[in-house]
Coordinates of C-alpha atoms (C1' of nucleotides) in Angstrom, one line a residue:
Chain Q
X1 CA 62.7 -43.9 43.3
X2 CA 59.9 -41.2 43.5
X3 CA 60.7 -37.9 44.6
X4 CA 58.7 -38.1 47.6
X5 CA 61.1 -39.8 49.2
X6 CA 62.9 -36.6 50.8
X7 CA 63.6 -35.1 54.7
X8 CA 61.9 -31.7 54.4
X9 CA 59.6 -32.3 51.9
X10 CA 58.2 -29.4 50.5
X11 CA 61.4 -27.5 51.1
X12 CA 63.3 -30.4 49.8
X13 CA 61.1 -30.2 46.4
X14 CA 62.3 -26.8 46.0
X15 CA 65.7 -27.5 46.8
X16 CA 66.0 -30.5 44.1
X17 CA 64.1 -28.3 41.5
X18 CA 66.5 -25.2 42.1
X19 CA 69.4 -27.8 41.7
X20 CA 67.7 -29.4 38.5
X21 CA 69.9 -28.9 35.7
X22 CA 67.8 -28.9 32.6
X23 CA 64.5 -27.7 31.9
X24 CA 63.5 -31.7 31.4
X25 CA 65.0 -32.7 34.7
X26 CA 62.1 -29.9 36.4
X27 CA 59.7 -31.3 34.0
X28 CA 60.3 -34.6 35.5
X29 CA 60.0 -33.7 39.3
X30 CA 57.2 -31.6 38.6
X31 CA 55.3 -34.5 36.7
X32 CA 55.8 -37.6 38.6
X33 CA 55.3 -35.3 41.7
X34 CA 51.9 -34.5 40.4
X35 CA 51.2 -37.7 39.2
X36 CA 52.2 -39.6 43.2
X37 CA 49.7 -37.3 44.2
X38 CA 47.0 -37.7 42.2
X39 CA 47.4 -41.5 42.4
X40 CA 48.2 -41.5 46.6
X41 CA 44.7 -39.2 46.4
X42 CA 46.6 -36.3 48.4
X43 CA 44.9 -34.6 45.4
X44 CA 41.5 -36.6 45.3
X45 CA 39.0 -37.1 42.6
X46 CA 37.5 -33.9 41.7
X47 CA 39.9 -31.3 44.0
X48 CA 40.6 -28.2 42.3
X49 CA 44.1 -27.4 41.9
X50 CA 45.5 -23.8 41.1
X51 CA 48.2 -23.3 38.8
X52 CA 49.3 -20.0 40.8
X53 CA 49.7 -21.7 43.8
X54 CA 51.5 -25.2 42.5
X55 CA 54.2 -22.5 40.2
X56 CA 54.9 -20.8 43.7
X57 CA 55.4 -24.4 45.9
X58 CA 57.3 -25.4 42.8
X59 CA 59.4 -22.4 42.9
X60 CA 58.9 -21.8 39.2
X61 CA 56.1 -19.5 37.1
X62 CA 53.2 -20.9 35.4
X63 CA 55.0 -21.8 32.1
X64 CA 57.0 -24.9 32.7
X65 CA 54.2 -26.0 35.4
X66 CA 51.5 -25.9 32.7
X67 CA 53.3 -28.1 30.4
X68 CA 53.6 -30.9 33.3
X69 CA 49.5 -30.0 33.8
X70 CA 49.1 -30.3 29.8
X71 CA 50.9 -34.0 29.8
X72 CA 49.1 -35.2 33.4
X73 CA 45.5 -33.7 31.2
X74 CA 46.9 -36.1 28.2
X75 CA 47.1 -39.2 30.6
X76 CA 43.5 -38.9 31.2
X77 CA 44.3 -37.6 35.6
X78 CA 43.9 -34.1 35.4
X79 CA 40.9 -31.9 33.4
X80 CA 41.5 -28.3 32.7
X81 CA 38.3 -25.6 32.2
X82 CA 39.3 -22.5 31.5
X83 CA 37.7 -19.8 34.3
X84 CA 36.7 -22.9 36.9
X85 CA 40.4 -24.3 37.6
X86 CA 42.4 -27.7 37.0
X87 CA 40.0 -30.5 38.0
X88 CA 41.5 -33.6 39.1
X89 CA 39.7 -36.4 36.8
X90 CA 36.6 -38.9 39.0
X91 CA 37.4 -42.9 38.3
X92 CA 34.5 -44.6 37.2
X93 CA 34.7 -48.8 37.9
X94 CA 32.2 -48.8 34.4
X95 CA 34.8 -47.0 32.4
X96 CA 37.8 -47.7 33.6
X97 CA 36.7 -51.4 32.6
X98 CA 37.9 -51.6 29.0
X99 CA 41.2 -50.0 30.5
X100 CA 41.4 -53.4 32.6
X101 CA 40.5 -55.3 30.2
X102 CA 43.1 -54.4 28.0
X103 CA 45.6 -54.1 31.0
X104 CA 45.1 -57.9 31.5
X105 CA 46.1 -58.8 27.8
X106 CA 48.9 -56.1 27.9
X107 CA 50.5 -57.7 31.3
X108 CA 50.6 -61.4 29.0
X109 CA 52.8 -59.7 26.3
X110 CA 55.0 -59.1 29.3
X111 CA 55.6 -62.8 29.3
X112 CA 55.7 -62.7 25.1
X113 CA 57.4 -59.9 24.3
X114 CA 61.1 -59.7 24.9
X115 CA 60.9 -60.9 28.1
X116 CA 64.2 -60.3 30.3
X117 CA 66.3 -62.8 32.2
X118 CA 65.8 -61.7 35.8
X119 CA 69.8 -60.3 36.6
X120 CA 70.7 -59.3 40.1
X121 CA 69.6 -56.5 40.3
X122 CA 66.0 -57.4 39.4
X123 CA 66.1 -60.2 42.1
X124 CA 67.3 -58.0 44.6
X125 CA 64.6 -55.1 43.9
X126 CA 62.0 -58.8 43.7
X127 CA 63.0 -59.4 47.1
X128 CA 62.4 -55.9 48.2
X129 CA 58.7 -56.3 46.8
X130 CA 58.7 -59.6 49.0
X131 CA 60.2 -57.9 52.2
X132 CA 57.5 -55.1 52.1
X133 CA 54.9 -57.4 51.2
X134 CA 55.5 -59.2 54.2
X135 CA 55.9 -56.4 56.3
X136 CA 52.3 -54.7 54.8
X137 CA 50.6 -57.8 55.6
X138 CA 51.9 -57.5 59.5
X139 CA 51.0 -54.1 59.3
X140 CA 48.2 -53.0 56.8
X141 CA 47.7 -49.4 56.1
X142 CA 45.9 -47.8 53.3
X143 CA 49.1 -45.9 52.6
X144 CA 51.2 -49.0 52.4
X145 CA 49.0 -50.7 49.9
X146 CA 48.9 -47.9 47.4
X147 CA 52.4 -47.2 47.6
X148 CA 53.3 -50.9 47.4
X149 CA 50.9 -51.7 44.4
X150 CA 52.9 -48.7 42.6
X151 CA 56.2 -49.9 43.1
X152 CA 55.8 -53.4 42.6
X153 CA 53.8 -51.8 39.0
X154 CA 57.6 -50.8 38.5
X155 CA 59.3 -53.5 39.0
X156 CA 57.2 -56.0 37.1
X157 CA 57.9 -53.3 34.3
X158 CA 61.3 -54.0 34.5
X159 CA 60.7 -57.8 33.2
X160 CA 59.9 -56.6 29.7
X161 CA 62.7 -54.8 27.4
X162 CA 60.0 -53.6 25.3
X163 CA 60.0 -50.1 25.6
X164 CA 56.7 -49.2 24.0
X165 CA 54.9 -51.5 25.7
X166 CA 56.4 -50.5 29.4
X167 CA 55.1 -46.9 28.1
X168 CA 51.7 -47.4 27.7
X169 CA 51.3 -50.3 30.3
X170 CA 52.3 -46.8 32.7
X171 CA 49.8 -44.9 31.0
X172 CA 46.8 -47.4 32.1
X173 CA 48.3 -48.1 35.3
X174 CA 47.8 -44.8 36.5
X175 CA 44.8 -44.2 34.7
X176 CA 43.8 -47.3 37.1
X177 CA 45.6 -47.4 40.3
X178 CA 43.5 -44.8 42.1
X179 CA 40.7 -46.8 42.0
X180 CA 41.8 -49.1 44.7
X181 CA 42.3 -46.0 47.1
X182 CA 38.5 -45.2 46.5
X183 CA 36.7 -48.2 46.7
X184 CA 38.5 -50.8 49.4
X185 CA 36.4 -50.5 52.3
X186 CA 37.6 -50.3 55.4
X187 CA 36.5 -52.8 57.2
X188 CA 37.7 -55.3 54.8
X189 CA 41.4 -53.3 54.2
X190 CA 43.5 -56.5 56.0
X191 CA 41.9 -59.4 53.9
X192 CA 42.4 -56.7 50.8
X193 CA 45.9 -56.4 51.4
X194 CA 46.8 -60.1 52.5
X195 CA 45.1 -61.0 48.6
X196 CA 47.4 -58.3 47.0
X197 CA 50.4 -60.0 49.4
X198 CA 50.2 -63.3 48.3
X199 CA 49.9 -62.1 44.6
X200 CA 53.4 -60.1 45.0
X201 CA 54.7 -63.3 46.9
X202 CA 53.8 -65.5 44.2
X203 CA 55.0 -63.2 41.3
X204 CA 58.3 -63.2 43.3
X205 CA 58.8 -66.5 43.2
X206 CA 57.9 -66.7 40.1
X207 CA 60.9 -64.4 38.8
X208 CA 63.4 -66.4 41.4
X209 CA 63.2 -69.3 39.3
X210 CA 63.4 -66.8 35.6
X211 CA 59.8 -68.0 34.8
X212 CA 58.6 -64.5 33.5
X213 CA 56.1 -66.0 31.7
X214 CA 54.4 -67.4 34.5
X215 CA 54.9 -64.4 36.4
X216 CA 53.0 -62.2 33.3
X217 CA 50.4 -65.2 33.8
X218 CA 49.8 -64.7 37.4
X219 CA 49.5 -61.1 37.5
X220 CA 47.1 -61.5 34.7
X221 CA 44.8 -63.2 36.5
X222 CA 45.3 -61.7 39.8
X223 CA 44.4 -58.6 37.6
X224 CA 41.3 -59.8 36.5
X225 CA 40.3 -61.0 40.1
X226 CA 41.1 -57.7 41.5
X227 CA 38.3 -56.2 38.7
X228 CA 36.0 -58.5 39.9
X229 CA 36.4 -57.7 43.5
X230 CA 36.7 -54.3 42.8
X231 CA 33.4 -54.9 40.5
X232 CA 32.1 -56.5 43.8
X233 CA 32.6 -53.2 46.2
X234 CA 31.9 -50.8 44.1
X235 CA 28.1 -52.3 44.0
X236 CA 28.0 -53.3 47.6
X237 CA 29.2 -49.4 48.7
X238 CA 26.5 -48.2 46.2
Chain F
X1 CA 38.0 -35.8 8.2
X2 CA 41.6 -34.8 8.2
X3 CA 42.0 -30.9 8.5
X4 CA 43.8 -30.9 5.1
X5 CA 40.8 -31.3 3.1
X6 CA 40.5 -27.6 3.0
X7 CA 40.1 -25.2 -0.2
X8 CA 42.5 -22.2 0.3
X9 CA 44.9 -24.6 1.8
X10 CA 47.0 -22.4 4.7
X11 CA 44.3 -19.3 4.5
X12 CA 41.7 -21.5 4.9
X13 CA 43.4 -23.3 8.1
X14 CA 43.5 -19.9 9.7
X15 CA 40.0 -19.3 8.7
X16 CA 39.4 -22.2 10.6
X17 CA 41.1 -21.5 13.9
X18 CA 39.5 -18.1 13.8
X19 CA 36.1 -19.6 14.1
X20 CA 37.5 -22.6 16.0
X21 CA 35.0 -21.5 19.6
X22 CA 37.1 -22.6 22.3
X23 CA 40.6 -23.6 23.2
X24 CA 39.9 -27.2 23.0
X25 CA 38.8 -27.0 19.2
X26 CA 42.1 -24.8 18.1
X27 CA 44.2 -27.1 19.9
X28 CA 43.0 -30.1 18.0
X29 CA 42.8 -28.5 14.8
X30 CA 46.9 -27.3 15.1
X31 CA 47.3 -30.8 16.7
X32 CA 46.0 -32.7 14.0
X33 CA 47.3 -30.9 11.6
X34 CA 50.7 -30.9 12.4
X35 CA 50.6 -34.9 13.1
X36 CA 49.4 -35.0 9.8
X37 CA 52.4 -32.8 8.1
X38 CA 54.5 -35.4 10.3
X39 CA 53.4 -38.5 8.8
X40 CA 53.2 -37.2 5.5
X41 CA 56.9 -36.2 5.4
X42 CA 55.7 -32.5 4.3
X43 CA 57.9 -32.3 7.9
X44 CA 60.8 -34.9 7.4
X45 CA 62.6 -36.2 10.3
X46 CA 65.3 -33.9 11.4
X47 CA 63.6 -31.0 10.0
X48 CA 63.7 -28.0 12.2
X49 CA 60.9 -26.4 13.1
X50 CA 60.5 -22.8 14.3
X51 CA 58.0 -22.1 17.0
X52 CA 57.7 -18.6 16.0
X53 CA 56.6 -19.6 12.4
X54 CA 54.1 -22.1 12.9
X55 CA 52.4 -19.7 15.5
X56 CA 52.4 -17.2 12.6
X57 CA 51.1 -19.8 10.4
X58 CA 48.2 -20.5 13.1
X59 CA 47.4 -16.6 13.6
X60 CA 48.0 -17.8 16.8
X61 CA 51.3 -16.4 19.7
X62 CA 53.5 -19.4 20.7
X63 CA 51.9 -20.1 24.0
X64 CA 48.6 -21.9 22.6
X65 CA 51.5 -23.6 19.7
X66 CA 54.1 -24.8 22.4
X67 CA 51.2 -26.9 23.7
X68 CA 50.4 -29.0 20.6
X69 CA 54.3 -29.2 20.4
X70 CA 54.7 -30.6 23.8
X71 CA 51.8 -33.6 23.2
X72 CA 53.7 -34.2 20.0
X73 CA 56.6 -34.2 21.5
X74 CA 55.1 -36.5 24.5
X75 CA 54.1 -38.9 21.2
X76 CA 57.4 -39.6 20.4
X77 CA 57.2 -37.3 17.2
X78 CA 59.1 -34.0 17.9
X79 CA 62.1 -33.3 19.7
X80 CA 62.7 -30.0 21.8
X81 CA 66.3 -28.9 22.1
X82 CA 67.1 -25.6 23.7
X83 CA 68.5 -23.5 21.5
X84 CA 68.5 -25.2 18.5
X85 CA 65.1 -26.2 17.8
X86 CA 62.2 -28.0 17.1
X87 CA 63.0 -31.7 15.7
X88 CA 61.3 -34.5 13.5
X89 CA 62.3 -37.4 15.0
X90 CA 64.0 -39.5 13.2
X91 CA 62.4 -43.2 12.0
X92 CA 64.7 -46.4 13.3
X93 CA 63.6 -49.3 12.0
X94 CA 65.3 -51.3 14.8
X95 CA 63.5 -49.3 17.3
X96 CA 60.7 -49.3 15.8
X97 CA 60.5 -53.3 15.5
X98 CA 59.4 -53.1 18.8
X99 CA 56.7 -50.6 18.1
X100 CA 55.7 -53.6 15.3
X101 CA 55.9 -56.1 17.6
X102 CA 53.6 -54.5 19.8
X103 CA 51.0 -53.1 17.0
X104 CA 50.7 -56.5 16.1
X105 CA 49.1 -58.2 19.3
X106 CA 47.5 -55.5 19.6
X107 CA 45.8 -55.4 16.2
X108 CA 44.1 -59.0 17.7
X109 CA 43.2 -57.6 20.5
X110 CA 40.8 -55.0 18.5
X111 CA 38.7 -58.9 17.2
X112 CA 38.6 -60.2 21.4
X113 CA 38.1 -57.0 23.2
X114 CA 34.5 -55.5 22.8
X115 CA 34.4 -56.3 19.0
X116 CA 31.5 -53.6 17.4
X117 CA 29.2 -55.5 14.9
X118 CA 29.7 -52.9 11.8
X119 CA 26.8 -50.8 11.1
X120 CA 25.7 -49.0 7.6
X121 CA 27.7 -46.1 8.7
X122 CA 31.1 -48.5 9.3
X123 CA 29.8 -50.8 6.2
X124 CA 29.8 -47.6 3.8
X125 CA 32.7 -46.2 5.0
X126 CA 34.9 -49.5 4.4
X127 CA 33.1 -49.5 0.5
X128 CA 34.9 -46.1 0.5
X129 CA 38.3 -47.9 1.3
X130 CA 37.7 -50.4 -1.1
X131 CA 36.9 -48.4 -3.6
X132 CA 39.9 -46.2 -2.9
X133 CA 42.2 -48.9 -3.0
X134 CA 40.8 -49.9 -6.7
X135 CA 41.7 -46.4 -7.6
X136 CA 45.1 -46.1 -6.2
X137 CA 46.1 -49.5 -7.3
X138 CA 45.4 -48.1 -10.9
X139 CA 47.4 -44.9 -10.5
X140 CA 49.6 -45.9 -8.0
X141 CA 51.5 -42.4 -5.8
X142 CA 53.8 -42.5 -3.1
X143 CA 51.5 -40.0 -0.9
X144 CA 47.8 -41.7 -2.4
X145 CA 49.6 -45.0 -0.6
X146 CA 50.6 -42.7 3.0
X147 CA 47.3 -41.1 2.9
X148 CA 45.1 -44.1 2.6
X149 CA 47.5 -46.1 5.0
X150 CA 46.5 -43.3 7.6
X151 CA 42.5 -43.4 6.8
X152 CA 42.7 -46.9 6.7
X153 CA 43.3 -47.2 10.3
X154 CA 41.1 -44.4 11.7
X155 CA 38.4 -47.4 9.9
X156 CA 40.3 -50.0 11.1
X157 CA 39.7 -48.5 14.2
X158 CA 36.0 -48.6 14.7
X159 CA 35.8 -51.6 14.3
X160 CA 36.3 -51.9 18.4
X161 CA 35.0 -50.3 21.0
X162 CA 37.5 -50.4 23.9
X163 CA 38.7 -46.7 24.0
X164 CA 42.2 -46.9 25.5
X165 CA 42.5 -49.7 22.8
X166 CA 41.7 -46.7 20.2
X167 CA 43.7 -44.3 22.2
X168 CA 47.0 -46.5 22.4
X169 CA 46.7 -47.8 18.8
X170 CA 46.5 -44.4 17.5
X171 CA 49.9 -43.3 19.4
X172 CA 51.9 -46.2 18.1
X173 CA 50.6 -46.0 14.6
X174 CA 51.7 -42.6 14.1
X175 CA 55.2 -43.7 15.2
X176 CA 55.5 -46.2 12.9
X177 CA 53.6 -44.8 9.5
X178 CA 56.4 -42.8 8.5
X179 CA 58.7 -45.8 7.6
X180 CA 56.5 -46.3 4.6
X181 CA 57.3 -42.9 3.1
X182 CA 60.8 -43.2 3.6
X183 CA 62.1 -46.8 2.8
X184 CA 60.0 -48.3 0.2
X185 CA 62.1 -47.1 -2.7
X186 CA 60.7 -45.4 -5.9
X187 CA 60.9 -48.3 -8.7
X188 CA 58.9 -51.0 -5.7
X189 CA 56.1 -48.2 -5.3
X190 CA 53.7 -50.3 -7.7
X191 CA 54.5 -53.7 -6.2
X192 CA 54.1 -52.4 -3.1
X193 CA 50.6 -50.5 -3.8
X194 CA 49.4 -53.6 -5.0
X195 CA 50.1 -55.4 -1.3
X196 CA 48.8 -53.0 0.5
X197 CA 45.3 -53.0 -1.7
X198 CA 45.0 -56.6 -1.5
X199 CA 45.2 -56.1 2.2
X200 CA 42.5 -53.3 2.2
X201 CA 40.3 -55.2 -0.5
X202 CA 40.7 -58.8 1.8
X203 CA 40.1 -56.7 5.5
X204 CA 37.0 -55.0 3.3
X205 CA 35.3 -58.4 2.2
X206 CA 35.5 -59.7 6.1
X207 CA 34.0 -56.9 7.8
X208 CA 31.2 -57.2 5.0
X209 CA 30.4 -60.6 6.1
X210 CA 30.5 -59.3 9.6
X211 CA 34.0 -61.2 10.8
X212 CA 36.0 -58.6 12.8
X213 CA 38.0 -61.5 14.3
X214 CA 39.0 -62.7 11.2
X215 CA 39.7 -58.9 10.1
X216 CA 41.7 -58.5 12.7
X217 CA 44.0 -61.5 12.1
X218 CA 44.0 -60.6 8.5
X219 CA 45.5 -57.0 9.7
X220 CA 47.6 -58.7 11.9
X221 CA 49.4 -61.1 9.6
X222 CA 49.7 -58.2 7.2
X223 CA 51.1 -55.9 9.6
X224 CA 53.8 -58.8 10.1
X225 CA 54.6 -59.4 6.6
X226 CA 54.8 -56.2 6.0
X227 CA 57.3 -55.5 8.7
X228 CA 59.4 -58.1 6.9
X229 CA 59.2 -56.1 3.6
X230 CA 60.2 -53.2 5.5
X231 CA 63.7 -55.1 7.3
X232 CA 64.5 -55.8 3.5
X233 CA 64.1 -52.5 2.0
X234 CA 66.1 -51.1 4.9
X235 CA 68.9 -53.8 4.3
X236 CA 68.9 -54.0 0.8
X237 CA 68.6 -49.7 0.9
X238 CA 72.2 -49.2 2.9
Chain D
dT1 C1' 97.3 -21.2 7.0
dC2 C1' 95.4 -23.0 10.9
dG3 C1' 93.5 -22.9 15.6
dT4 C1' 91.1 -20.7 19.0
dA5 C1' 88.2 -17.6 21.2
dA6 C1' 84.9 -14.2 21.1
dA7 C1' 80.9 -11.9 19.1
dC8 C1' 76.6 -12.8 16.9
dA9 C1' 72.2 -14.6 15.3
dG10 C1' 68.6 -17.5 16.1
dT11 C1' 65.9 -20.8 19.0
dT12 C1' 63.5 -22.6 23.0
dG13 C1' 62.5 -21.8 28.1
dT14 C1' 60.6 -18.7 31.6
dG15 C1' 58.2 -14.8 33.8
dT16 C1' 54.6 -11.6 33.7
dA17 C1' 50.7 -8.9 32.3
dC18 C1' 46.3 -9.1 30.5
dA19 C1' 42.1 -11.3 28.1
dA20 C1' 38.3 -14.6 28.4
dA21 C1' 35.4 -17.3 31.0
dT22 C1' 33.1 -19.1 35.0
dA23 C1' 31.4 -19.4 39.8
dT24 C1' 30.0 -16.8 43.6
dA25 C1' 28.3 -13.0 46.0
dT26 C1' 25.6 -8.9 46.1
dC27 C1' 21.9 -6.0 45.1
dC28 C1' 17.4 -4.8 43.6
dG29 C1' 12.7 -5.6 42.4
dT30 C1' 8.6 -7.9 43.2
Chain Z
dA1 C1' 11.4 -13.7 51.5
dC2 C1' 12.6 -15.1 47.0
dG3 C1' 14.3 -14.8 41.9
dG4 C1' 16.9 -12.9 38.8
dA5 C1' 20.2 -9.9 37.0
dT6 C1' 24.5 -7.7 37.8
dA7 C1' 28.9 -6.9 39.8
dT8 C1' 32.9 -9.2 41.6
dA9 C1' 36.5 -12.4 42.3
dT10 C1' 39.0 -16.2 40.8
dT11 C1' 40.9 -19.2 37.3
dT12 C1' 42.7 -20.7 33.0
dG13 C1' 44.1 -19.1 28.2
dT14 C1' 46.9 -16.0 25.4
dA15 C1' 50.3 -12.6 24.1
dC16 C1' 54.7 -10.7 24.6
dA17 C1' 59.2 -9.5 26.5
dC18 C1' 63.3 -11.3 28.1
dA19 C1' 66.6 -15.0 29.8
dA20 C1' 69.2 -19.1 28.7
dC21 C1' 71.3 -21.7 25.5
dT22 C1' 73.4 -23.4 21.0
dG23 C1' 75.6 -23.3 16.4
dT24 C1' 77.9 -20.3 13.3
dT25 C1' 80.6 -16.8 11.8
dT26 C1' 84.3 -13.7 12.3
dA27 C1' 88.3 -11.8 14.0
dC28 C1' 92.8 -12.4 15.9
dG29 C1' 97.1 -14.5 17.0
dA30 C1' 100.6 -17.9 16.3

DNA sequence: TCGTAAACAGTTGTGTACAAATATATCCGT
DNA sequence: ACGGATATATTTGTACACAACTGTTTACGA
């Protein structure tokens, strides 16, 4: 699904980009390159980035990679000041409040709004979730927990048919997402991960039996739990 | 508020973004005003627009221009093709029932999330839309009804304080506002007006007595109905 | 007269040079 | 040695030239 799923990496991101076909395709792997990384914290709160030097890994000049800078800057990730450099944006548990407070409500229209009768396909990819769930919780990494919480964003997206609302449920995820990254300490990363777990578990099982509306419920409140733990660490580490 | 609001009409937006200090402040100002040409239908969906003349327009080269275009374009407003142009999108009121849909629970959500007790400033300001809507219901014009429909919301607007509430409600409404100018047909205009007041006039008495809950249902159930009146001017209108 | 292909005009996409702005380093005076 | 001003380096913002692409017109042949 993301791009970062290649053998050579960097070389491979050139390669796909020199192969893209349209100027939108290269928009594309250029943004939700950028955005994985900002969100995975390879490019962590407050990093400088230069435009010179992600044209050149990119292969392309400054143009088309500003317009991909110009979008990330309109999601609220990246901050550009003209003679300092392209600042990627701090997350503040105080502001980024209201955007979970309106997540939580969002996440119930899931349930309201054209929701979609789970086909194959969605099982199969809810089954996924449940395998890697499983297999985080025998192994916990940090790395495994973001990337998890990401995808399974995804594919609870794909029990709604409402497009507008999958669009800005995306915006506030990953105006959000990073925020786990920066505050789970590490000494309590296993419990952490087995909470998150048993919340993708339950979700699945949720959509096995077509109950979406359940499934909006439970991530609701699992989302409003997580803002209270969250709440919790970011005092405690303070 | 709006950049329109200007004397010498185009010399006077120049003048503007001459004096405009920094980068931010000409972007906002071409932004805005271009949004604003959008939803007023002085740009009409499929309209092609030239980068080259709109940067002339600005007193600005296409680099600085592209950007606003690209945001817009990001909003679900303009259309790039290569080649051919820049495009209005067009207005589908099928596709846009979702967009409804969606402005509606979220119109509630501006009463439960973080609800801002009006203050003189807000009070006055709603006084402003009432008294607006007395005048335009006496001399009823198609683009006196689109441009208090637009200030009407920016007020609507404060009456939370949740800003990813503002933010998101802002995108959506400016995909849908256009459907106003373009389906409710000529010989309705009055009838119509008249609605629409009564909706300002009734939101106006309950954010006098303090209510933003009950203004916020009262926009809600509007926004509803008046969807409906919009399915029937599109079907009765092919 | 019609169909097809090629030339053309016009538009957005990209690369590049330079301007504007800021942070840092350097130098000088006290 | 320290403070402050100045020079320098680095970065984003802007302008402009050209490449890539598309729709239209025109010319040519059947």
């Amino acid at each position: 699904m993301t791009v970062e799923e290649k053998d050579g990496a960097i070389v491979g991101l050139i390669a796909t980009l020199e192969h893209a076909s349209n100027a939108q395709a290269r928009f594309e792997i250029m943004y939700s390159t950028l955005r994985d990384r900002i969100s995975m914290l390879v490019y962590h709160p407050g990093m400088r980035l230069s435009e010179e030097a992600l044209a050149a890994e990119f292969g392309v000049s400054r143009s088309p990679l500003r317009k991909a800078l110009k979008i990330l800057e309109a999601d609220g990730l990246l901050r550009s000041a003209h003679g300092v450099g392209t600042i990627v944006t701090d997350v503040d548990i105080d502001k980024l409040g209201q955007v979970y407070q309106l997540r939580m409500e969002l996440n119930e229209l899931v349930g309201k709004l054209m929701p979609r009768t789970p086909d194959r396909d969605v099982q199969s990819l809810f089954e996924t979730m449940r395998r890697r769930a499983e297999d985080l919780q025998r192994e916990p990494s940090l790395d495994g927990f973001a990337r998890l919480n990401i995808d399974f964003f995804h594919a609870f997206q794909s029990l709604t048919e409402n497009e507008p609302l999958k669009e800005v449920s995306e915006k506030l995820f990953y105006q959000t997402c990073r925020i786990w990254l920066t505050l789970v300490p590490a000494d309590n990363l296993a419990n952490e991960v087995a909470v998150f777990c048993s919340e993708v578990i339950g979700i699945v099982n949720a959509v096995r039996i077509g109950d979406i509306k359940a499934a909006a419920l439970l991530r609701r409140a699992h989302l409003s739990m997580g803002y209270t733990r969250l709440q919790d660490y970011a005092r405690t580490g303070v």
